[in-house]
């Protein structure tokens, strides 16, 4: 949905779709069902996003911030 936290997670046409109405959801779902290349592209984008936001990647980013702070950078 094009509301609340979803806008912060889903990147329109990169790793998914945002939608506001049932008609938009139906149109986008039909488009995905009919287009193998689009489905593959969005799936690849979603996997890349999941890797970027993984627990390990999140911890590494926080460790880097903590290290910079400890060094006074």
Tab-separated table of C-alpha atoms in Angstrom:
chain	number	residue	atom	x	y	z
A	1	UNK	CA	0.000	0.000	0.000
A	2	UNK	CA	1.078	3.535	-0.623
A	3	UNK	CA	0.764	4.339	3.070
A	4	UNK	CA	2.718	4.313	6.331
A	5	UNK	CA	5.868	2.181	6.484
A	6	UNK	CA	5.420	0.568	3.095
A	7	UNK	CA	6.648	3.727	1.372
A	8	UNK	CA	9.879	3.371	3.349
A	9	UNK	CA	10.364	-0.241	2.304
A	10	UNK	CA	9.040	-0.644	-1.237
A	11	UNK	CA	10.777	1.227	-4.042
A	12	UNK	CA	8.198	1.738	-6.772
A	13	UNK	CA	9.053	-0.257	-9.930
A	14	UNK	CA	12.398	-1.351	-8.423
A	15	UNK	CA	11.444	-4.034	-5.921
A	16	UNK	CA	7.681	-3.831	-5.820
A	17	UNK	CA	4.638	-1.671	-6.252
A	18	UNK	CA	2.843	0.792	-4.077
A	19	UNK	CA	-0.906	1.055	-4.472
A	20	UNK	CA	-3.693	3.052	-2.905
A	21	UNK	CA	-6.882	1.542	-4.287
A	22	UNK	CA	-8.126	-1.982	-4.936
A	23	UNK	CA	-8.217	-1.162	-8.661
A	24	UNK	CA	-4.518	-0.233	-8.609
A	25	UNK	CA	-3.721	-3.473	-6.797
A	26	UNK	CA	-5.666	-5.517	-9.351
A	27	UNK	CA	-3.999	-3.728	-12.298
A	28	UNK	CA	-0.503	-4.212	-10.910
A	29	UNK	CA	-1.156	-7.831	-9.992
A	30	UNK	CA	-2.464	-8.581	-13.493
A	31	UNK	CA	0.563	-6.835	-15.007
A	32	UNK	CA	2.952	-8.951	-12.926
A	33	UNK	CA	1.103	-12.147	-13.795
A	34	UNK	CA	1.371	-11.374	-17.515
A	35	UNK	CA	4.991	-10.169	-17.676
A	36	UNK	CA	7.745	-12.676	-16.842
A	37	UNK	CA	10.548	-10.148	-17.341
A	38	UNK	CA	8.920	-7.594	-15.056
A	39	UNK	CA	8.332	-10.236	-12.402
A	40	UNK	CA	11.973	-11.339	-12.597
A	41	UNK	CA	13.243	-7.746	-12.402
A	42	UNK	CA	11.123	-6.902	-9.362
A	43	UNK	CA	12.086	-10.190	-7.697
A	44	UNK	CA	15.779	-9.427	-8.217
A	45	UNK	CA	15.266	-5.952	-6.794
A	46	UNK	CA	13.447	-7.367	-3.779
A	47	UNK	CA	16.234	-9.879	-3.126
A	48	UNK	CA	18.858	-7.130	-3.337
A	49	UNK	CA	16.836	-4.983	-0.946
A	50	UNK	CA	16.446	-7.894	1.475
A	51	UNK	CA	20.207	-8.448	1.436
A	52	UNK	CA	20.834	-4.735	2.042
A	53	UNK	CA	18.413	-4.779	4.972
A	54	UNK	CA	19.500	-8.113	6.426
A	55	UNK	CA	20.306	-8.396	10.114
A	56	UNK	CA	23.995	-8.882	9.296
A	57	UNK	CA	24.167	-5.834	7.017
A	58	UNK	CA	22.296	-3.738	9.588
A	59	UNK	CA	24.714	-4.819	12.336
A	60	UNK	CA	27.723	-4.011	10.138
A	61	UNK	CA	26.415	-0.495	9.486
A	62	UNK	CA	25.839	0.090	13.203
A	63	UNK	CA	29.302	-1.255	14.066
A	64	UNK	CA	30.841	1.151	11.552
A	65	UNK	CA	28.928	4.053	13.108
A	66	UNK	CA	30.013	2.994	16.601
A	67	UNK	CA	33.634	2.678	15.487
A	68	UNK	CA	33.604	6.167	13.951
A	69	UNK	CA	32.044	7.580	17.110
A	70	UNK	CA	34.608	5.833	19.338
A	71	UNK	CA	37.419	7.276	17.239
A	72	UNK	CA	35.930	10.753	17.389
A	73	UNK	CA	35.432	10.835	13.626
